[in-house]
mmCIF file of C-alpha atoms in Angstrom:
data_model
loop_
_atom_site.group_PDB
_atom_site.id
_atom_site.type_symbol
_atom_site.label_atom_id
_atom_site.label_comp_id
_atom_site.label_asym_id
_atom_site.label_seq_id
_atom_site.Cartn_x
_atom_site.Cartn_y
_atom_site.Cartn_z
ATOM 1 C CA UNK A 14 66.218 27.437 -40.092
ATOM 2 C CA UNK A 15 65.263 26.439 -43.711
ATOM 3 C CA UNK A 16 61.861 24.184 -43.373
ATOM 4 C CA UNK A 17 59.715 23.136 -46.240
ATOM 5 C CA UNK A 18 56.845 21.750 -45.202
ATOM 6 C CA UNK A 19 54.309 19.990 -47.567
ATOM 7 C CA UNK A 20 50.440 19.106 -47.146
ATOM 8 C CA UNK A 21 47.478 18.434 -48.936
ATOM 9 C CA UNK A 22 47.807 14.414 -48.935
ATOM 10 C CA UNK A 23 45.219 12.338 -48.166
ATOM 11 C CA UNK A 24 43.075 9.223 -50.004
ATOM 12 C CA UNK A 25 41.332 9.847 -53.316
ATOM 13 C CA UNK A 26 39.171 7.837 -55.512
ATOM 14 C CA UNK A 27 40.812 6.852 -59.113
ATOM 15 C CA UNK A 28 40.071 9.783 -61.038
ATOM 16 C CA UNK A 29 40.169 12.338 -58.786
ATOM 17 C CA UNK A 30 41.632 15.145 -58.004
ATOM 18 C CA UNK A 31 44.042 16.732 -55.234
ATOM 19 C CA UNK A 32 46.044 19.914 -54.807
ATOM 20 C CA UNK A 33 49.692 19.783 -52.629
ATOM 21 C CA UNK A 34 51.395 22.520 -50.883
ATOM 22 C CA UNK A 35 54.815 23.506 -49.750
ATOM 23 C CA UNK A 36 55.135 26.209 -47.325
ATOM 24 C CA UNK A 37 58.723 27.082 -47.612
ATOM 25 C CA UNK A 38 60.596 29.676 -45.001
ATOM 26 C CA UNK A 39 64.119 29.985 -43.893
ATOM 27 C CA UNK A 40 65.840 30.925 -47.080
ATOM 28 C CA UNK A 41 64.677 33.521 -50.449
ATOM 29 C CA UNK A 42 62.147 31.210 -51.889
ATOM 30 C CA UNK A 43 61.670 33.160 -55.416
ATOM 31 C CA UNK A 44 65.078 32.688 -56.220
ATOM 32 C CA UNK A 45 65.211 28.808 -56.153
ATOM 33 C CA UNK A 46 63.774 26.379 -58.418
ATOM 34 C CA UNK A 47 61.512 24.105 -57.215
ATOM 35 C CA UNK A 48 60.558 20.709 -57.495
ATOM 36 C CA UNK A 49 58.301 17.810 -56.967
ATOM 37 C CA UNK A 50 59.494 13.809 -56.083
ATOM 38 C CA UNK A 51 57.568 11.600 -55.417
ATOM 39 C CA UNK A 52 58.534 7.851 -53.626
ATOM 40 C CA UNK A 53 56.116 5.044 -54.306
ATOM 41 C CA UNK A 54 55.630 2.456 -51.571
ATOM 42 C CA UNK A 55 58.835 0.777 -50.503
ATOM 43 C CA UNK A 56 60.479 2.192 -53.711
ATOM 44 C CA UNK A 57 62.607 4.805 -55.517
ATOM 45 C CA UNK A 58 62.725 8.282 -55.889
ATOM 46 C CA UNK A 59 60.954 9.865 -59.156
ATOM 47 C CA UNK A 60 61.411 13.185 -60.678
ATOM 48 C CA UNK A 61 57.811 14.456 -61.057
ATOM 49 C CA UNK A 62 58.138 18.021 -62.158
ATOM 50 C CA UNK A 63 60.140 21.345 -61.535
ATOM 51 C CA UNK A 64 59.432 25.307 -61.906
ATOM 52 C CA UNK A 65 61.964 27.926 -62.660
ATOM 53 C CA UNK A 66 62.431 31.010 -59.693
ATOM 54 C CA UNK A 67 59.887 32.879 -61.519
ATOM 55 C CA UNK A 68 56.774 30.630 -62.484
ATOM 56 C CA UNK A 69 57.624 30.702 -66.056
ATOM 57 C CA UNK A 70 58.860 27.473 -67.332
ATOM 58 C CA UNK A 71 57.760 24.214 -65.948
ATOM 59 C CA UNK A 72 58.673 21.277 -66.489
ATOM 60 C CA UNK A 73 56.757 17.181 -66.246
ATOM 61 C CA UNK A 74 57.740 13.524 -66.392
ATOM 62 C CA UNK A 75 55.887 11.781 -69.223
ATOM 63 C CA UNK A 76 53.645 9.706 -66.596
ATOM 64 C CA UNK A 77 52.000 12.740 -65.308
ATOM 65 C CA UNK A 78 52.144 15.432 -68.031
ATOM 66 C CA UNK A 79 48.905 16.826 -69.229
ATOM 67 C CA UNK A 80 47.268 15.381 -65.356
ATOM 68 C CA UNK A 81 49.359 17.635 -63.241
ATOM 69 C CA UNK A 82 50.413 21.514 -62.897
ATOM 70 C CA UNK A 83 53.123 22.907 -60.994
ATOM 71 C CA UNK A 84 52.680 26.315 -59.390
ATOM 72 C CA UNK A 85 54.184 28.841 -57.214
ATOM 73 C CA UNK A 86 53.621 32.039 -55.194
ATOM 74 C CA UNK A 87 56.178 34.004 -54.323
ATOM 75 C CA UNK A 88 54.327 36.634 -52.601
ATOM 76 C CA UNK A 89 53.682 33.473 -49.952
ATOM 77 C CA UNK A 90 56.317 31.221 -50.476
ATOM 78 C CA UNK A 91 54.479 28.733 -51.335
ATOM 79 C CA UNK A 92 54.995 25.967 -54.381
ATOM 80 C CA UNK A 93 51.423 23.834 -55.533
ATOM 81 C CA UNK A 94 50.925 20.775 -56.853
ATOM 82 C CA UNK A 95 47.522 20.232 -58.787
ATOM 83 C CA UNK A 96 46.755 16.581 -58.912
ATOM 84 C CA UNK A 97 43.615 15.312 -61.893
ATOM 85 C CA UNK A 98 42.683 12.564 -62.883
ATOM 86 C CA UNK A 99 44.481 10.739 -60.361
ATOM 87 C CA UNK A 100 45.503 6.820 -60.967
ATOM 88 C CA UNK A 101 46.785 4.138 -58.618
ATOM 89 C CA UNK A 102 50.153 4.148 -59.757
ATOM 90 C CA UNK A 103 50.338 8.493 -58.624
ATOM 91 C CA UNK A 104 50.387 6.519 -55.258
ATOM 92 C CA UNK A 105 53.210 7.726 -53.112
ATOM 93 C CA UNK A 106 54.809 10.553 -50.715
ATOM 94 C CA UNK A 107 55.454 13.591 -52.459
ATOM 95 C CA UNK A 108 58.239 15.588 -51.427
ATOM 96 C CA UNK A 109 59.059 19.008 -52.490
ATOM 97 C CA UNK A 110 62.643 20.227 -52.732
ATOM 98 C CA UNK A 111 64.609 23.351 -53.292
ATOM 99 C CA UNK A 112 67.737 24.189 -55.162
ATOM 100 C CA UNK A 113 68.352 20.573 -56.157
ATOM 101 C CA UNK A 114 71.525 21.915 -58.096
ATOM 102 C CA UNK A 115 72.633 24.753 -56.093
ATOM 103 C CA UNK A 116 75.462 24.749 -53.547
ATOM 104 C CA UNK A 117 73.451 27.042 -51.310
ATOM 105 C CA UNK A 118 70.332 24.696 -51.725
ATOM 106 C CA UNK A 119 69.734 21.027 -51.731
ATOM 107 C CA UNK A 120 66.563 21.678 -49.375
ATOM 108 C CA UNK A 121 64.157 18.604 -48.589
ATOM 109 C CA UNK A 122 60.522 18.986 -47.140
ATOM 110 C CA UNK A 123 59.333 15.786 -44.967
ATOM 111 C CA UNK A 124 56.277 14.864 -47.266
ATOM 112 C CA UNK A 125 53.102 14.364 -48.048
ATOM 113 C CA UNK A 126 51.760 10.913 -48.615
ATOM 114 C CA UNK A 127 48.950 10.385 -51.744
ATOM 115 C CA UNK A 128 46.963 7.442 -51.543
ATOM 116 C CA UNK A 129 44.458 6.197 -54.564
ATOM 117 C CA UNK A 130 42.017 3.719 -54.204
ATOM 118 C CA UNK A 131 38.498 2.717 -54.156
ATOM 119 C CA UNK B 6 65.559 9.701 -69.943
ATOM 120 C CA UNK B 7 69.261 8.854 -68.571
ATOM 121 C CA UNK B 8 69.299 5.894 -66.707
ATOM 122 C CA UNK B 9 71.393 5.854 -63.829
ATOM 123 C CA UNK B 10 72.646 2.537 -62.236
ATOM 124 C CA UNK B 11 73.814 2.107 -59.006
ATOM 125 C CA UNK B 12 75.918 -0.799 -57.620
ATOM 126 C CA UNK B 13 75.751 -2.524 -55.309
ATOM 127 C CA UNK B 14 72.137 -2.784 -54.224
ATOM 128 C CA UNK B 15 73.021 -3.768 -50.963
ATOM 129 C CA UNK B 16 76.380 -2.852 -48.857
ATOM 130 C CA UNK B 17 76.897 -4.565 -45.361
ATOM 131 C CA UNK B 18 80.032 -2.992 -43.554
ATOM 132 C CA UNK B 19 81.351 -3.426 -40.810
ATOM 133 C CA UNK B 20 81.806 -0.347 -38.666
ATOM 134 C CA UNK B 21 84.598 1.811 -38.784
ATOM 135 C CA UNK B 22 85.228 0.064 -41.729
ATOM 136 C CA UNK B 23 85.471 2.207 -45.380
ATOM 137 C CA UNK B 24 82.538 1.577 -48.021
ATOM 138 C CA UNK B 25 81.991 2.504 -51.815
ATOM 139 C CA UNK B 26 79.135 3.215 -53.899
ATOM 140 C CA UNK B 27 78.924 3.090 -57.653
ATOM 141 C CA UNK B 28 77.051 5.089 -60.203
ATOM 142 C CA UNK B 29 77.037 5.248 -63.907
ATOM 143 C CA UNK B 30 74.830 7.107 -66.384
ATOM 144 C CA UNK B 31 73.647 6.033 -69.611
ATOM 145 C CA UNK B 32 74.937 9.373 -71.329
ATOM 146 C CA UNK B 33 77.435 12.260 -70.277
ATOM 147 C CA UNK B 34 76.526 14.245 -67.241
ATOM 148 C CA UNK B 35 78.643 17.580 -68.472
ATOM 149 C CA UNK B 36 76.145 19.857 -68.765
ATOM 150 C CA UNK B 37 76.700 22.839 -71.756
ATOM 151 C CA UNK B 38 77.326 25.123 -68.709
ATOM 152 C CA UNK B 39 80.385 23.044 -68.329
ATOM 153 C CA UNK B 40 78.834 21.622 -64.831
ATOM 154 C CA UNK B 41 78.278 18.462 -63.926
ATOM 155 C CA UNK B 42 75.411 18.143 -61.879
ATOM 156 C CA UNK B 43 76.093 14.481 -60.019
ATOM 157 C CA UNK B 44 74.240 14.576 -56.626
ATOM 158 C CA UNK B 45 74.348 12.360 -53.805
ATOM 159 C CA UNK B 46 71.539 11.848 -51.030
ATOM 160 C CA UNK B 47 71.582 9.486 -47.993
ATOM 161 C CA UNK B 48 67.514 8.601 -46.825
ATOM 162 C CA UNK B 49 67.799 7.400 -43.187
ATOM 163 C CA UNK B 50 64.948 4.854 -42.515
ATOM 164 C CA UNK B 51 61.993 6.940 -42.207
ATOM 165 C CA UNK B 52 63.345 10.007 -43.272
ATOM 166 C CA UNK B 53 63.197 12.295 -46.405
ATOM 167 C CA UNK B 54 66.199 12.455 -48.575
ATOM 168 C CA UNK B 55 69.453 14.852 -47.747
ATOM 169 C CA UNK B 56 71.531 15.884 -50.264
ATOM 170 C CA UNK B 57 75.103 15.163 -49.128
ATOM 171 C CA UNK B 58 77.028 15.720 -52.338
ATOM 172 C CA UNK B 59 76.739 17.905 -54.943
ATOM 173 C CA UNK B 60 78.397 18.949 -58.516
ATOM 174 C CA UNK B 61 80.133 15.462 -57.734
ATOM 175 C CA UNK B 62 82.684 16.128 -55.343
ATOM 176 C CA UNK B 63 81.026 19.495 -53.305
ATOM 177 C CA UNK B 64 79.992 18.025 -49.467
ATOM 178 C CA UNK B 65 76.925 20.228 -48.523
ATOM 179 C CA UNK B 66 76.941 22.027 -45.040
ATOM 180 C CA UNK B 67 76.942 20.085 -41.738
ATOM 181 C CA UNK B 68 77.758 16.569 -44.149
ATOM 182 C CA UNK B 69 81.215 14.649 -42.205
ATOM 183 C CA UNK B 70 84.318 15.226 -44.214
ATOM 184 C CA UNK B 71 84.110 10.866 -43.887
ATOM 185 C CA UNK B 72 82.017 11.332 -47.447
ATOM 186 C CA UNK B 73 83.290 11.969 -50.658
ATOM 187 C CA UNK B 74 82.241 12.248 -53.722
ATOM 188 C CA UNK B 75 84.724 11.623 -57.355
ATOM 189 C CA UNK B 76 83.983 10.725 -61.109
ATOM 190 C CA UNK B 77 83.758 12.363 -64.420
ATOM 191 C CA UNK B 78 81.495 12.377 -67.409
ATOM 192 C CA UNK B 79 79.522 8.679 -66.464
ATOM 193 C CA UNK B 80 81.085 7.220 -63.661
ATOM 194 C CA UNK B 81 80.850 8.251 -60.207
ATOM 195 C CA UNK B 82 81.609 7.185 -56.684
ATOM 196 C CA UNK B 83 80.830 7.856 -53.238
ATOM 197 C CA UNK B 84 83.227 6.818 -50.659
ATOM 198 C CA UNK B 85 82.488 6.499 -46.995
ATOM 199 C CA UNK B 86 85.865 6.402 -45.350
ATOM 200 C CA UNK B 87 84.531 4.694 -41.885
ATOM 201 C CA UNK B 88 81.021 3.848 -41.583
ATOM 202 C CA UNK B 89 79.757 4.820 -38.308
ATOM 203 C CA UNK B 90 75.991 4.071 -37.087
ATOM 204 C CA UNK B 91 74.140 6.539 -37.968
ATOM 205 C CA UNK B 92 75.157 5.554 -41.737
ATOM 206 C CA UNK B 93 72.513 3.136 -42.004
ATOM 207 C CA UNK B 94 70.153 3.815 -44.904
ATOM 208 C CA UNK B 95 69.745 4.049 -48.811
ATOM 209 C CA UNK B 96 71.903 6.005 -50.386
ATOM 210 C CA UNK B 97 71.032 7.425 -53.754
ATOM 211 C CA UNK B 98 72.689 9.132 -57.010
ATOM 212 C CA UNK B 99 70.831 11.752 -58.815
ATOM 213 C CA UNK B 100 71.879 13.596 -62.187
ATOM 214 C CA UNK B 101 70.527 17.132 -62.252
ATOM 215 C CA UNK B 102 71.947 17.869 -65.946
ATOM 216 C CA UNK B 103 69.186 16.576 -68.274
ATOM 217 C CA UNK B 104 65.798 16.113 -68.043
ATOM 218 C CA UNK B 105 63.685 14.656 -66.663
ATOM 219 C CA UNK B 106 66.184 14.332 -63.491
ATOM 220 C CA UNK B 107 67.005 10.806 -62.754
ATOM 221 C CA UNK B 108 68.220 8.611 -59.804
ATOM 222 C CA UNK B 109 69.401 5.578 -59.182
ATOM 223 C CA UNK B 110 67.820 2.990 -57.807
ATOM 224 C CA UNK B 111 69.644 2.964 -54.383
ATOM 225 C CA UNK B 112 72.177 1.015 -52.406
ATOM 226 C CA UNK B 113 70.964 0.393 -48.744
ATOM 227 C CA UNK B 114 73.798 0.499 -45.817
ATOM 228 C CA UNK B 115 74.008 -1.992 -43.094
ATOM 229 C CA UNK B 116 75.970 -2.747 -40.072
ATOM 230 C CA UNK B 117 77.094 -5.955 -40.307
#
């Protein structure tokens, strides 16, 4: 059974700083991309950032570029999120996903929900 | 970024009864590998997102052959041929062919 299964969430001050995981099992994780979304409260879904099966390229929406850095492990099959100089508006539940354009992917974690505020 | 728009924002359907879903991008979709990467999701109320369609027309495993997917280039559609209960929820489009990736802003199913 494919599971993804995100953590790290939690309340943070503006400004600081979290890291997210995504413990991923159930299918060959190094061969998938991977991706962040995130879904603010009550709204849409937001790209937030991908990385290629091999950690090499990454990629960032404008609104979080040069704050956050996408990571993986394949060894652990495991994707990161690092999370600086966090703002009220990063506010949300952050999903990971798998394959997003694959026909053998199209994998969904249940998410981890960021909150930031004083 | 490519905007995608999604109509209509809400859908209230009776059930049994067939409902339709449109999207339309800003720009192309056809990626230069000659894909185009149009993918549906249905988010239950309190749920993550599952994808149920992708490359525009491709149901995913374990999705009811009652969804389909059809368009070209900008415009798009997904077709639920009779809306049963477990239906209810937001249903979004997402292109996967430029980036950033983009969705649209959602239509939410109800039983009427």
């Amino acid at each position: 059974e494919v599971q993804l299964v995100e953590s790290g969430g939690g309340l943070v001050q503006p400004g600081g700083s979290l890291r997210l995981s995504c413990a991923a099992s159930g299918f060959t994780f190094r061969s998938y991309w991977m991706h962040w979304v995130r879904q603010g409260p009550g709204k849409g879904l937001v790209w937030v950032s991908r990385i290629n099966s091999d950690g090499s390229l990454t990629t960032y929406a404008d609104s979080v570029k040069g704050r956050f850095t996408i990571s993986r492990d394949n060894a652990k099959n495991t994707l990161f999120l690092q999370m600086n100089s966090l703002r009220a508006e990063d506010t949300a539940v952050y999903y990971c996903a798998a394959g997003v354009n694959t026909p053998s992917g199209g994998y969904w974690g249940q998410g981890t929900l960021v909150t930031v505020s004083s | 970024d490519v905007v995608m728009t999604q109509s209509p924002l809400s859908l209230p359907v009776t059930l049994g009864q067939p409902a339709s879903i449109s999207c339309r991008s800003s720009q192309s979709l056809v990626h230069s590998d000659g894909n185009t990467y149009l993918n549906w999701f249905q988010q239950r109320p309190g749920q993550s997102p599952r994808r149920l369609i992708y490359k525009v027309s491709n149901r995913d495993s374990g999705v009811p052959d009652r969804f389909s997917g059809s368009g070209s280039g900008t415009d798009f559609t997904l077709k639920i041929s009779r809306v049963e209960a477990e239906d209810v929820g937001v249903y979004y489009c997402m292109q996967g062919t430029h980036w950033p990736h983009t969705f649209g802003g959602g239509t939410k199913v109800e039983i009427k």
